[in-house]
Amino acid sequence: MTPLESKHAGTWYAGVDGCHDGWIAVLLHFAGDTLTSVRHRLCTGFAQIIELPERPARTAVDIPIGLLDRARHGGRDCDKAARRLLVARRNSVFSPPVRTVLSARDYSEALARNRASSEAHIGISRQTWGITPKIREVDGCMTPDLQERIVEAHPELAFLALAGRPMQHNKKHTAGYAERCNVLREHYGSLLPDIHELRKQYGARRLAYDDILDACALALTARRVHLGKAQRLPDNAPPID
């Protein structure tokens, strides 16, 4: 039993990923070093994630927390550092919008606001604009106190930490799905959620395969953060939003 968990026997951790209808949370219960239980919930709003009844000691979520006021090439320092580690999978790390984009009404306005934020006139992708509502939702909920237990994390970095190498295949392809399931099975054993059954339970349109895989990986990241074993990017203290 690890020193931290000996003080909190029976500790919950959560990994959270955005999905079509809200947020999928995978919750892990550890007694010492033993994974004893796995739960999952589909939440329609991030406020429900904050109030999960298990009260996870740490929650790792795949969404930018902390935004720039002025756009920079390559985004935040953590985005740049993540790409350097991921190499072939570096394109999975996108640059978040600047803060003024959160109140934009459409993509054209968002693009203009991002460009206007700096002399470099850096835009944003449509992919970034597509998740801006979720960034806005989390940003509206976050407080300094919440950031003690809710942290930003990246699924591809989570899989890198679990496997000791970046994933080789796109997570939306069959080979990428199998690759990630194999990595997770090494850590979850027989408690790994049945991905197909979860999609049947919640509805395939509401929940993609990779949403569940990412949340599973992030739940393990949440535990590493709580135990002080996770790597922060950048290594030095990050700038404060």
mmCIF file of C-alpha atoms in Angstrom:
data_model
loop_
_atom_site.group_PDB
_atom_site.id
_atom_site.type_symbol
_atom_site.label_atom_id
_atom_site.label_comp_id
_atom_site.label_asym_id
_atom_site.label_seq_id
_atom_site.Cartn_x
_atom_site.Cartn_y
_atom_site.Cartn_z
ATOM 1 C CA MET A 1 0.000 0.000 0.000
ATOM 2 C CA THR A 2 1.378 3.392 -0.962
ATOM 3 C CA PRO A 3 1.807 6.050 1.782
ATOM 4 C CA LEU A 4 -0.789 8.399 0.300
ATOM 5 C CA GLU A 5 -3.389 5.703 -0.180
ATOM 6 C CA SER A 6 -2.784 4.192 3.254
ATOM 7 C CA LYS A 7 -4.249 7.416 4.628
ATOM 8 C CA HIS A 8 -7.207 7.224 2.260
ATOM 9 C CA ALA A 9 -8.041 3.524 2.034
ATOM 10 C CA GLY A 10 -10.556 3.096 -0.716
ATOM 11 C CA THR A 11 -9.784 6.030 -3.009
ATOM 12 C CA TRP A 12 -11.713 6.965 -6.156
ATOM 13 C CA TYR A 13 -10.201 8.540 -9.271
ATOM 14 C CA ALA A 14 -11.934 9.751 -12.427
ATOM 15 C CA GLY A 15 -11.017 10.111 -16.076
ATOM 16 C CA VAL A 16 -13.302 12.335 -18.133
ATOM 17 C CA ASP A 17 -13.652 12.889 -21.859
ATOM 18 C CA GLY A 18 -16.113 14.997 -23.800
ATOM 19 C CA CYS A 19 -18.601 13.128 -25.982
ATOM 20 C CA HIS A 20 -21.532 13.975 -28.237
ATOM 21 C CA ASP A 21 -24.070 14.312 -25.437
ATOM 22 C CA GLY A 22 -21.854 15.627 -22.665
ATOM 23 C CA TRP A 23 -19.085 13.946 -20.684
ATOM 24 C CA ILE A 24 -18.170 10.315 -20.088
ATOM 25 C CA ALA A 25 -16.572 9.595 -16.724
ATOM 26 C CA VAL A 26 -14.744 6.379 -15.865
ATOM 27 C CA LEU A 27 -14.221 5.975 -12.120
ATOM 28 C CA LEU A 28 -11.630 3.703 -10.522
ATOM 29 C CA HIS A 29 -11.627 2.565 -6.913
ATOM 30 C CA PHE A 30 -8.266 1.544 -5.483
ATOM 31 C CA ALA A 31 -7.610 -0.096 -2.137
ATOM 32 C CA GLY A 32 -3.902 0.486 -1.789
ATOM 33 C CA ASP A 33 -2.355 -0.649 -5.071
ATOM 34 C CA THR A 34 -5.283 -2.884 -6.015
ATOM 35 C CA LEU A 35 -7.979 -1.808 -8.462
ATOM 36 C CA THR A 36 -11.166 -3.091 -6.845
ATOM 37 C CA SER A 37 -14.003 -1.497 -8.795
ATOM 38 C CA VAL A 38 -14.746 0.407 -12.009
ATOM 39 C CA ARG A 39 -17.799 2.574 -12.596
ATOM 40 C CA HIS A 40 -18.876 4.847 -15.419
ATOM 41 C CA ARG A 41 -21.353 7.662 -15.921
ATOM 42 C CA LEU A 42 -22.556 9.722 -18.844
ATOM 43 C CA CYS A 43 -23.106 13.285 -17.601
ATOM 44 C CA THR A 44 -24.915 15.948 -19.590
ATOM 45 C CA GLY A 45 -23.020 18.826 -17.972
ATOM 46 C CA PHE A 46 -19.611 19.384 -16.396
ATOM 47 C CA ALA A 47 -21.269 20.520 -13.177
ATOM 48 C CA GLN A 48 -22.307 16.871 -12.720
ATOM 49 C CA ILE A 49 -18.661 15.815 -13.070
ATOM 50 C CA ILE A 50 -17.726 18.177 -10.248
ATOM 51 C CA GLU A 51 -20.430 16.668 -8.035
ATOM 52 C CA LEU A 52 -19.819 12.969 -8.747
ATOM 53 C CA PRO A 53 -21.044 11.079 -5.657
ATOM 54 C CA GLU A 54 -17.800 9.083 -5.421
ATOM 55 C CA ARG A 55 -15.944 12.353 -4.767
ATOM 56 C CA PRO A 56 -12.790 11.355 -6.679
ATOM 57 C CA ALA A 57 -9.527 12.442 -5.083
ATOM 58 C CA ARG A 58 -8.391 13.539 -8.547
ATOM 59 C CA THR A 59 -10.176 13.938 -11.853
ATOM 60 C CA ALA A 60 -8.256 14.165 -15.133
ATOM 61 C CA VAL A 61 -10.176 15.692 -18.021
ATOM 62 C CA ASP A 62 -9.294 16.021 -21.692
ATOM 63 C CA ILE A 63 -10.070 19.704 -22.136
ATOM 64 C CA PRO A 64 -7.872 22.803 -22.019
ATOM 65 C CA ILE A 65 -7.913 24.433 -18.588
ATOM 66 C CA GLY A 66 -6.249 27.833 -18.755
ATOM 67 C CA LEU A 67 -6.181 29.924 -21.920
ATOM 68 C CA LEU A 68 -3.885 32.501 -23.456
ATOM 69 C CA ASP A 69 -4.926 36.115 -23.899
ATOM 70 C CA ARG A 70 -2.706 36.458 -26.979
ATOM 71 C CA ALA A 71 -2.368 33.716 -29.576
ATOM 72 C CA ARG A 72 1.081 32.170 -30.037
ATOM 73 C CA HIS A 73 2.392 29.829 -32.693
ATOM 74 C CA GLY A 74 2.062 26.310 -31.336
ATOM 75 C CA GLY A 75 -0.249 27.373 -28.526
ATOM 76 C CA ARG A 76 0.574 27.084 -24.833
ATOM 77 C CA ASP A 77 3.898 25.770 -23.519
ATOM 78 C CA CYS A 78 2.197 22.512 -22.484
ATOM 79 C CA ASP A 79 0.853 21.995 -26.027
ATOM 80 C CA LYS A 80 4.322 22.396 -27.511
ATOM 81 C CA ALA A 81 5.881 20.049 -24.960
ATOM 82 C CA ALA A 82 3.214 17.409 -25.607
ATOM 83 C CA ARG A 83 3.875 17.432 -29.344
ATOM 84 C CA ARG A 84 7.585 16.933 -28.760
ATOM 85 C CA LEU A 85 6.872 13.802 -26.729
ATOM 86 C CA LEU A 86 4.236 12.325 -29.020
ATOM 87 C CA VAL A 87 6.236 12.571 -32.265
ATOM 88 C CA ALA A 88 4.086 10.658 -34.801
ATOM 89 C CA ARG A 89 0.890 11.334 -32.815
ATOM 90 C CA ARG A 90 1.740 15.005 -32.325
ATOM 91 C CA ASN A 91 -1.151 16.071 -34.567
ATOM 92 C CA SER A 92 -3.529 14.969 -31.793
ATOM 93 C CA VAL A 93 -2.529 18.079 -29.825
ATOM 94 C CA PHE A 94 -4.288 21.200 -31.065
ATOM 95 C CA SER A 95 -3.851 24.765 -29.892
ATOM 96 C CA PRO A 96 -6.787 26.059 -27.798
ATOM 97 C CA PRO A 97 -8.454 29.380 -28.606
ATOM 98 C CA VAL A 98 -7.600 32.587 -26.795
ATOM 99 C CA ARG A 99 -9.949 33.640 -24.035
ATOM 100 C CA THR A 100 -11.947 36.182 -26.056
ATOM 101 C CA VAL A 101 -13.055 33.412 -28.423
ATOM 102 C CA LEU A 102 -15.211 31.853 -25.690
ATOM 103 C CA SER A 103 -17.922 34.467 -26.226
ATOM 104 C CA ALA A 104 -17.839 34.317 -30.048
ATOM 105 C CA ARG A 105 -21.147 33.517 -31.751
ATOM 106 C CA ASP A 106 -19.811 31.563 -34.729
ATOM 107 C CA TYR A 107 -16.621 30.324 -36.340
ATOM 108 C CA SER A 108 -16.066 33.473 -38.397
ATOM 109 C CA GLU A 109 -16.185 35.655 -35.291
ATOM 110 C CA ALA A 110 -13.994 33.199 -33.370
ATOM 111 C CA LEU A 111 -11.402 33.206 -36.139
ATOM 112 C CA ALA A 112 -11.373 36.988 -36.268
ATOM 113 C CA ARG A 113 -11.002 37.297 -32.497
ATOM 114 C CA ASN A 114 -8.159 34.811 -32.365
ATOM 115 C CA ARG A 115 -6.337 36.612 -35.199
ATOM 116 C CA ALA A 116 -6.879 40.004 -33.590
ATOM 117 C CA SER A 117 -5.322 38.862 -30.307
ATOM 118 C CA SER A 118 -1.729 39.070 -31.590
ATOM 119 C CA GLU A 119 0.379 40.689 -34.267
ATOM 120 C CA ALA A 120 1.003 37.236 -35.766
ATOM 121 C CA HIS A 121 -2.724 36.980 -36.737
ATOM 122 C CA ILE A 122 -2.927 33.319 -35.731
ATOM 123 C CA GLY A 123 -6.253 31.661 -36.468
ATOM 124 C CA ILE A 124 -7.964 28.587 -35.029
ATOM 125 C CA SER A 125 -9.091 25.390 -36.720
ATOM 126 C CA ARG A 126 -12.699 24.344 -37.102
ATOM 127 C CA GLN A 127 -11.865 21.389 -34.866
ATOM 128 C CA THR A 128 -10.899 23.807 -32.115
ATOM 129 C CA TRP A 129 -14.059 25.817 -32.630
ATOM 130 C CA GLY A 130 -16.042 22.560 -32.464
ATOM 131 C CA ILE A 131 -15.018 21.921 -28.853
ATOM 132 C CA THR A 132 -15.088 25.571 -27.759
ATOM 133 C CA PRO A 133 -18.530 25.118 -26.123
ATOM 134 C CA LYS A 134 -17.013 22.439 -23.870
ATOM 135 C CA ILE A 135 -13.981 24.623 -23.127
ATOM 136 C CA ARG A 136 -16.398 27.426 -22.220
ATOM 137 C CA GLU A 137 -18.408 25.100 -19.984
ATOM 138 C CA VAL A 138 -15.370 23.917 -18.019
ATOM 139 C CA ASP A 139 -13.908 27.422 -17.849
ATOM 140 C CA GLY A 140 -17.159 28.692 -16.365
ATOM 141 C CA CYS A 141 -17.077 26.019 -13.650
ATOM 142 C CA MET A 142 -13.424 26.123 -12.651
ATOM 143 C CA THR A 143 -12.163 27.824 -9.503
ATOM 144 C CA PRO A 144 -8.730 27.841 -7.836
ATOM 145 C CA ASP A 145 -10.026 25.336 -5.272
ATOM 146 C CA LEU A 146 -11.354 22.972 -7.934
ATOM 147 C CA GLN A 147 -8.001 22.978 -9.677
ATOM 148 C CA GLU A 148 -6.629 21.165 -6.641
ATOM 149 C CA ARG A 149 -8.585 18.070 -7.682
ATOM 150 C CA ILE A 150 -9.495 18.580 -11.355
ATOM 151 C CA VAL A 151 -6.600 18.651 -13.801
ATOM 152 C CA GLU A 152 -6.157 18.904 -17.546
ATOM 153 C CA ALA A 153 -4.641 15.822 -19.158
ATOM 154 C CA HIS A 154 -4.168 14.503 -22.686
ATOM 155 C CA PRO A 155 -5.231 10.945 -23.629
ATOM 156 C CA GLU A 156 -2.319 10.319 -25.992
ATOM 157 C CA LEU A 157 0.116 11.315 -23.247
ATOM 158 C CA ALA A 158 -1.785 9.039 -20.862
ATOM 159 C CA PHE A 159 -1.328 6.094 -23.239
ATOM 160 C CA LEU A 160 2.335 7.004 -23.698
ATOM 161 C CA ALA A 161 2.815 6.809 -19.923
ATOM 162 C CA LEU A 162 0.981 3.477 -19.716
ATOM 163 C CA ALA A 163 2.741 1.824 -22.654
ATOM 164 C CA GLY A 164 6.136 3.513 -22.403
ATOM 165 C CA ARG A 165 5.836 4.739 -25.991
ATOM 166 C CA PRO A 166 3.432 6.785 -28.098
ATOM 167 C CA MET A 167 0.597 4.896 -29.743
ATOM 168 C CA GLN A 168 1.390 3.983 -33.331
ATOM 169 C CA HIS A 169 -2.099 4.075 -34.828
ATOM 170 C CA ASN A 170 -4.949 6.567 -35.012
ATOM 171 C CA LYS A 171 -7.440 5.851 -32.236
ATOM 172 C CA LYS A 172 -10.366 6.016 -34.675
ATOM 173 C CA HIS A 173 -8.970 3.172 -36.777
ATOM 174 C CA THR A 174 -9.372 -0.523 -36.006
ATOM 175 C CA ALA A 175 -5.651 -0.984 -35.342
ATOM 176 C CA GLY A 176 -5.636 2.006 -32.987
ATOM 177 C CA TYR A 177 -8.652 0.696 -31.088
ATOM 178 C CA ALA A 178 -7.018 -2.715 -30.613
ATOM 179 C CA GLU A 179 -3.700 -1.138 -29.641
ATOM 180 C CA ARG A 180 -5.279 0.956 -26.908
ATOM 181 C CA CYS A 181 -7.478 -1.865 -25.602
ATOM 182 C CA ASN A 182 -4.400 -4.051 -25.213
ATOM 183 C CA VAL A 183 -2.606 -1.337 -23.235
ATOM 184 C CA LEU A 184 -5.595 -0.728 -20.965
ATOM 185 C CA ARG A 185 -6.141 -4.435 -20.355
ATOM 186 C CA GLU A 186 -2.661 -4.654 -18.827
ATOM 187 C CA HIS A 187 -3.742 -2.173 -16.151
ATOM 188 C CA TYR A 188 -7.447 -2.970 -15.736
ATOM 189 C CA GLY A 189 -7.353 -6.733 -16.145
ATOM 190 C CA SER A 190 -10.834 -8.243 -16.020
ATOM 191 C CA LEU A 191 -12.280 -4.918 -14.786
ATOM 192 C CA LEU A 192 -11.770 -3.191 -18.139
ATOM 193 C CA PRO A 193 -15.213 -1.912 -19.198
ATOM 194 C CA ASP A 194 -16.848 -3.647 -22.153
ATOM 195 C CA ILE A 195 -16.676 -0.823 -24.702
ATOM 196 C CA HIS A 196 -19.361 -2.317 -26.959
ATOM 197 C CA GLU A 197 -21.776 -2.851 -24.072
ATOM 198 C CA LEU A 198 -21.283 0.701 -22.839
ATOM 199 C CA ARG A 199 -22.184 2.071 -26.251
ATOM 200 C CA LYS A 200 -25.305 -0.104 -26.287
ATOM 201 C CA GLN A 201 -26.212 1.093 -22.803
ATOM 202 C CA TYR A 202 -25.818 4.809 -23.481
ATOM 203 C CA GLY A 203 -26.467 4.845 -27.226
ATOM 204 C CA ALA A 204 -23.893 4.617 -30.013
ATOM 205 C CA ARG A 205 -24.736 8.099 -31.261
ATOM 206 C CA ARG A 206 -24.037 9.592 -27.856
ATOM 207 C CA LEU A 207 -20.742 7.881 -27.144
ATOM 208 C CA ALA A 208 -17.854 6.982 -29.460
ATOM 209 C CA TYR A 209 -15.408 4.122 -28.903
ATOM 210 C CA ASP A 210 -12.473 6.466 -28.432
ATOM 211 C CA ASP A 211 -14.358 8.580 -25.870
ATOM 212 C CA ILE A 212 -14.458 5.561 -23.552
ATOM 213 C CA LEU A 213 -10.869 4.508 -24.242
ATOM 214 C CA ASP A 214 -9.596 8.000 -23.518
ATOM 215 C CA ALA A 215 -11.575 8.273 -20.274
ATOM 216 C CA CYS A 216 -10.189 4.897 -19.137
ATOM 217 C CA ALA A 217 -6.626 6.053 -19.744
ATOM 218 C CA LEU A 218 -7.209 9.403 -18.039
ATOM 219 C CA ALA A 219 -8.578 7.731 -14.903
ATOM 220 C CA LEU A 220 -5.181 6.083 -14.447
ATOM 221 C CA THR A 221 -3.535 9.457 -15.026
ATOM 222 C CA ALA A 222 -5.688 10.933 -12.260
ATOM 223 C CA ARG A 223 -4.312 8.343 -9.845
ATOM 224 C CA ARG A 224 -0.715 9.075 -10.877
ATOM 225 C CA VAL A 225 -1.321 12.782 -10.317
ATOM 226 C CA HIS A 226 -2.716 12.098 -6.845
ATOM 227 C CA LEU A 227 0.282 9.915 -5.953
ATOM 228 C CA GLY A 228 2.763 12.463 -7.270
ATOM 229 C CA LYS A 229 3.935 10.133 -10.045
ATOM 230 C CA ALA A 230 2.639 12.023 -13.080
ATOM 231 C CA GLN A 231 4.835 14.167 -15.304
ATOM 232 C CA ARG A 232 3.814 17.789 -15.680
ATOM 233 C CA LEU A 233 4.324 19.605 -18.962
ATOM 234 C CA PRO A 234 6.256 21.814 -18.892
ATOM 235 C CA ASP A 235 8.361 20.517 -16.003
ATOM 236 C CA ASN A 236 8.617 23.935 -14.378
ATOM 237 C CA ALA A 237 5.658 25.639 -12.778
ATOM 238 C CA PRO A 238 3.158 26.545 -15.515
ATOM 239 C CA PRO A 239 1.876 30.086 -16.046
ATOM 240 C CA ILE A 240 -1.337 30.886 -14.199
ATOM 241 C CA ASP A 241 -4.460 31.778 -16.147
#
